[in-house]
PDB file of C-alpha atoms and ligand atoms in Angstrom:
ATOM      1  CA  MET A 877     134.392  35.769 105.913  1.00  0.00           C
ATOM      2  CA  THR A 878     135.963  35.428 102.247  1.00  0.00           C
ATOM      3  CA  LEU A 879     134.222  36.857  98.972  1.00  0.00           C
ATOM      4  CA  GLU A 880     134.343  35.172  95.495  1.00  0.00           C
ATOM      5  CA  PRO A 881     136.092  37.831  93.287  1.00  0.00           C
ATOM      6  CA  HIS A 882     133.927  38.453  90.472  1.00  0.00           C
ATOM      7  CA  ARG A 883     135.334  36.518  87.777  1.00  0.00           C
ATOM      8  CA  HIS A 884     134.426  39.101  84.299  1.00  0.00           C
ATOM      9  CA  ASP A 885     134.200  37.140  81.715  1.00  0.00           C
ATOM     10  CA  GLU A 886     135.742  38.830  78.577  1.00  0.00           C
ATOM     11  CA  SER A 887     133.522  36.855  75.948  1.00  0.00           C
ATOM     12  CA  ALA A 888     130.837  38.655  76.735  1.00  0.00           C
ATOM     13  CA  GLU A 889     131.594  41.835  75.552  1.00  0.00           C
ATOM     14  CA  GLY A 890     131.348  43.222  72.488  1.00  0.00           C
ATOM     15  CA  PRO A 891     130.094  45.922  70.729  1.00  0.00           C
ATOM     16  CA  PRO A 892     127.458  48.077  71.852  1.00  0.00           C
ATOM     17  CA  ARG A 893     123.070  46.480  70.219  1.00  0.00           C
ATOM     18  CA  ALA A 894     120.965  49.449  70.280  1.00  0.00           C
ATOM     19  CA  VAL A 895     118.190  48.481  72.950  1.00  0.00           C
ATOM     20  CA  ALA A 896     115.282  50.182  71.479  1.00  0.00           C
ATOM     21  CA  GLN A 897     116.013  48.827  67.903  1.00  0.00           C
ATOM     22  CA  ALA A 898     116.508  45.229  68.982  1.00  0.00           C
ATOM     23  CA  ILE A 899     112.990  45.866  71.492  1.00  0.00           C
ATOM     24  CA  GLY A 900     111.273  47.101  68.246  1.00  0.00           C
ATOM     25  CA  ARG A 901     112.349  44.275  65.689  1.00  0.00           C
ATOM     26  CA  GLY A 902     111.324  42.073  68.047  1.00  0.00           C
ATOM     27  CA  LEU A 903     107.535  43.855  68.679  1.00  0.00           C
ATOM     28  CA  LYS A 904     107.718  42.972  64.444  1.00  0.00           C
ATOM     29  CA  LEU A 905     108.327  39.212  65.277  1.00  0.00           C
ATOM     30  CA  ARG A 906     111.798  39.780  64.050  1.00  0.00           C
ATOM     31  CA  CYS A 907     115.400  38.814  64.588  1.00  0.00           C
ATOM     32  CA  PRO A 908     116.691  41.495  66.758  1.00  0.00           C
ATOM     33  CA  ALA A 909     120.183  41.172  64.976  1.00  0.00           C
ATOM     34  CA  CYS A 910     119.112  41.701  61.594  1.00  0.00           C
ATOM     35  CA  GLY A 911     115.252  42.514  61.473  1.00  0.00           C
ATOM     36  CA  GLU A 912     114.825  40.933  58.369  1.00  0.00           C
ATOM     37  CA  GLY A 913     114.486  36.724  59.494  1.00  0.00           C
ATOM     38  CA  ARG A 914     111.212  35.457  61.251  1.00  0.00           C
ATOM     39  CA  LEU A 915     112.049  35.212  65.357  1.00  0.00           C
ATOM     40  CA  PHE A 916     109.293  32.558  65.646  1.00  0.00           C
ATOM     41  CA  ARG A 917     108.995  29.352  63.773  1.00  0.00           C
ATOM     42  CA  ALA A 918     105.150  28.603  65.758  1.00  0.00           C
ATOM     43  CA  TYR A 919     102.928  30.779  67.041  1.00  0.00           C
ATOM     44  CA  LEU A 920     105.215  31.230  70.591  1.00  0.00           C
ATOM     45  CA  LYS A 921     108.177  28.650  69.508  1.00  0.00           C
ATOM     46  CA  VAL A 922     111.487  31.286  69.148  1.00  0.00           C
ATOM     47  CA  ASN A 923     113.437  30.132  66.164  1.00  0.00           C
ATOM     48  CA  ASP A 924     117.074  28.255  67.244  1.00  0.00           C
ATOM     49  CA  ALA A 925     118.673  30.869  64.974  1.00  0.00           C
ATOM     50  CA  CYS A 926     117.575  33.645  62.745  1.00  0.00           C
ATOM     51  CA  PRO A 927     116.933  31.925  59.120  1.00  0.00           C
ATOM     52  CA  ALA A 928     118.289  35.338  57.067  1.00  0.00           C
ATOM     53  CA  CYS A 929     121.453  36.088  59.348  1.00  0.00           C
ATOM     54  CA  GLY A 930     121.877  32.859  61.600  1.00  0.00           C
ATOM     55  CA  GLU A 931     122.016  34.760  64.365  1.00  0.00           C
ATOM     56  CA  ALA A 932     121.515  31.854  67.831  1.00  0.00           C
ATOM     57  CA  LEU A 933     118.470  32.934  68.928  1.00  0.00           C
ATOM     58  CA  HIS A 934     118.007  29.452  71.474  1.00  0.00           C
ATOM     59  CA  HIS A 935     119.816  31.510  74.159  1.00  0.00           C
ATOM     60  CA  GLN A 936     116.428  33.630  74.892  1.00  0.00           C
ATOM     61  CA  ARG A 937     114.603  32.829  78.103  1.00  0.00           C
ATOM     62  CA  ALA A 938     111.805  35.302  78.239  1.00  0.00           C
ATOM     63  CA  ASP A 939     110.310  32.185  80.176  1.00  0.00           C
ATOM     64  CA  ASP A 940     107.322  33.377  81.991  1.00  0.00           C
ATOM     65  CA  ALA A 941     108.207  37.451  81.359  1.00  0.00           C
ATOM     66  CA  PRO A 942     105.653  37.742  78.609  1.00  0.00           C
ATOM     67  CA  PRO A 943     102.333  36.513  80.122  1.00  0.00           C
ATOM     68  CA  TYR A 944     103.453  39.073  83.388  1.00  0.00           C
ATOM     69  CA  VAL A 945     104.172  41.623  80.799  1.00  0.00           C
ATOM     70  CA  VAL A 946     100.821  40.855  78.673  1.00  0.00           C
ATOM     71  CA  ILE A 947      98.474  40.678  81.742  1.00  0.00           C
ATOM     72  CA  SER A 948      99.946  44.365  83.222  1.00  0.00           C
ATOM     73  CA  ILE A 949      98.886  45.621  79.834  1.00  0.00           C
ATOM     74  CA  VAL A 950      95.455  43.657  78.934  1.00  0.00           C
ATOM     75  CA  ALA A 951      94.454  43.870  82.624  1.00  0.00           C
ATOM     76  CA  HIS A 952      94.667  48.157  82.644  1.00  0.00           C
ATOM     77  CA  VAL A 953      92.758  48.277  79.072  1.00  0.00           C
ATOM     78  CA  ILE A 954      90.035  45.828  79.717  1.00  0.00           C
ATOM     79  CA  VAL A 955      89.505  47.673  83.485  1.00  0.00           C
ATOM     80  CA  ALA A 956      89.173  51.255  82.293  1.00  0.00           C
ATOM     81  CA  ALA A 957      87.016  50.343  79.483  1.00  0.00           C
ATOM     82  CA  LEU A 958      84.665  48.174  81.347  1.00  0.00           C
ATOM     83  CA  MET A 959      84.061  51.065  84.352  1.00  0.00           C
ATOM     84  CA  ALA A 960      84.405  53.333  81.460  1.00  0.00           C
ATOM     85  CA  VAL A 961      81.432  51.195  80.102  1.00  0.00           C
ATOM     86  CA  GLU A 962      79.501  50.883  82.923  1.00  0.00           C
ATOM     87  CA  LEU A 963      79.899  54.164  84.014  1.00  0.00           C
ATOM     88  CA  THR A 964      78.034  55.938  80.614  1.00  0.00           C
ATOM     89  CA  TRP A 965      75.645  53.309  79.295  1.00  0.00           C
ATOM     90  CA  LYS A 966      75.382  50.538  83.071  1.00  0.00           C
ATOM     91  CA  PRO A 967      74.204  47.420  80.777  1.00  0.00           C
ATOM     92  CA  GLU A 968      72.791  44.161  81.945  1.00  0.00           C
ATOM     93  CA  ILE A 969      75.500  41.989  83.106  1.00  0.00           C
ATOM     94  CA  TRP A 970      75.537  39.680  80.430  1.00  0.00           C
ATOM     95  CA  VAL A 971      76.648  42.100  77.648  1.00  0.00           C
ATOM     96  CA  HIS A 972      80.029  42.668  79.967  1.00  0.00           C
ATOM     97  CA  LEU A 973      80.256  39.013  79.908  1.00  0.00           C
ATOM     98  CA  VAL A 974      79.704  38.591  76.740  1.00  0.00           C
ATOM     99  CA  LEU A 975      81.997  41.790  75.513  1.00  0.00           C
ATOM    100  CA  TRP A 976      85.128  41.834  77.840  1.00  0.00           C
ATOM    101  CA  ILE A 977      85.964  37.874  78.026  1.00  0.00           C
ATOM    102  CA  PRO A 978      86.203  37.049  74.633  1.00  0.00           C
ATOM    103  CA  LEU A 979      87.969  40.898  74.447  1.00  0.00           C
ATOM    104  CA  THR A 980      90.267  39.761  77.555  1.00  0.00           C
ATOM    105  CA  ILE A 981      91.388  36.497  75.803  1.00  0.00           C
ATOM    106  CA  ALA A 982      91.889  37.531  72.117  1.00  0.00           C
ATOM    107  CA  MET A 983      93.692  40.418  72.832  1.00  0.00           C
ATOM    108  CA  SER A 984      96.296  38.849  75.287  1.00  0.00           C
ATOM    109  CA  LEU A 985      96.589  35.638  72.608  1.00  0.00           C
ATOM    110  CA  ALA A 986      97.615  38.752  70.179  1.00  0.00           C
ATOM    111  CA  LEU A 987     100.157  40.502  72.586  1.00  0.00           C
ATOM    112  CA  LEU A 988     101.809  37.162  73.832  1.00  0.00           C
ATOM    113  CA  PRO A 989     103.985  37.039  69.948  1.00  0.00           C
ATOM    114  CA  PRO A 990     104.958  40.380  70.612  1.00  0.00           C
ATOM    115  CA  VAL A 991     105.845  41.078  73.698  1.00  0.00           C
ATOM    116  CA  LYS A 992     107.953  37.573  74.014  1.00  0.00           C
ATOM    117  CA  GLY A 993     109.476  38.925  70.563  1.00  0.00           C
ATOM    118  CA  ALA A 994     110.052  42.108  72.860  1.00  0.00           C
ATOM    119  CA  LEU A 995     111.762  40.710  75.434  1.00  0.00           C
ATOM    120  CA  VAL A 996     113.709  38.550  73.477  1.00  0.00           C
ATOM    121  CA  GLY A 997     115.392  41.638  71.303  1.00  0.00           C
ATOM    122  CA  LEU A 998     115.812  43.432  74.933  1.00  0.00           C
ATOM    123  CA  GLN A 999     117.602  40.214  76.206  1.00  0.00           C
ATOM    124  CA  TRP A1000     119.709  39.746  72.742  1.00  0.00           C
ATOM    125  CA  ALA A1001     120.387  43.787  73.008  1.00  0.00           C
ATOM    126  CA  LEU A1002     121.961  43.333  76.417  1.00  0.00           C
ATOM    127  CA  ARG A1003     123.819  40.357  75.877  1.00  0.00           C
ATOM    128  CA  MET A1004     121.899  38.384  78.822  1.00  0.00           C
ATOM    129  CA  HIS A1005     121.724  34.607  78.730  1.00  0.00           C
ATOM    130  CA  GLY A1006     124.600  33.500  76.290  1.00  0.00           C
ATOM    131  CA  PHE A1007     123.469  36.438  73.828  1.00  0.00           C
ATOM    132  CA  GLY A1008     126.893  37.971  74.639  1.00  0.00           C
ATOM    133  CA  GLY A1009     128.996  34.995  73.750  1.00  0.00           C
ATOM    134  CA  ALA A1010     129.275  33.418  77.275  1.00  0.00           C
ATOM    135  CA  ASP A1011     128.037  30.098  78.871  1.00  0.00           C
ATOM    136  CA  ASP A1012     124.673  30.765  80.901  1.00  0.00           C
ATOM    137  CA  ASP A1013     124.765  27.629  82.614  1.00  0.00           C
ATOM    138  CA  ALA A1014     129.022  28.506  83.339  1.00  0.00           C
ATOM    139  CA  HIS A1015     128.289  29.254  86.786  1.00  0.00           C
ATOM    140  CA  LEU A1016     125.759  26.027  87.851  1.00  0.00           C
ATOM    141  CA  ALA A1017     128.842  23.429  88.125  1.00  0.00           C
ATOM    142  CA  PRO A1018     132.453  24.585  88.467  1.00  0.00           C
ATOM    143  CA  ALA A1019     134.829  24.065  85.759  1.00  0.00           C
ATOM    144  CA  PRO A1020     137.533  21.630  86.884  1.00  0.00           C
ATOM    145  CA  ALA A1021     140.737  22.975  87.761  1.00  0.00           C
ATOM    146  CA  GLY A1022     142.770  24.590  84.899  1.00  0.00           C
ATOM    147  CA  ARG A1023     139.917  24.649  82.722  1.00  0.00           C
ATOM    148  CA  GLY A1024     139.032  27.760  81.336  1.00  0.00           C
ATOM    149  CA  PRO A1025     135.711  29.695  80.757  1.00  0.00           C
ATOM    150  CA  ARG A1026     134.047  27.754  76.801  1.00  0.00           C
ATOM    151  CA  ALA A1027     134.758  29.532  73.907  1.00  0.00           C
TER     152      ALA A1027
HETATM  153 ZN1  LIG B1589     119.238  37.710  61.860  1.00  0.00          ZN
END
């Protein structure tokens, strides 16, 4: 059995980035690097680069992580509130429908941008997916012999 030696990419190294600060800036929909530029150019569309400091943001791979996190938060809040209201006032079923369905939708839509921002900030701070300077797709196609990693 042969094991491929782990290729350590020097270009992915750099000074440590403050994780909590980057997440906080993402929650405020700001660039994780400078905290000034807008992270999104549309509702959930991340800017390719920060308009303020020019930091490349297109490396983000939040993918479907934001909805997972949002579902976890919204479900805990709404289900707890629904049960509390039911136990306290025992309202008609239509009251539940009118109350919780719009609230679930509104809360989910409101939470998606800050949660996605926080996850992009986390990826940036941990230098994931090319945020450290290394090509995230380099491992997918073996580089031709004699060719080093892209700068
Ligand atoms: Zn910036």
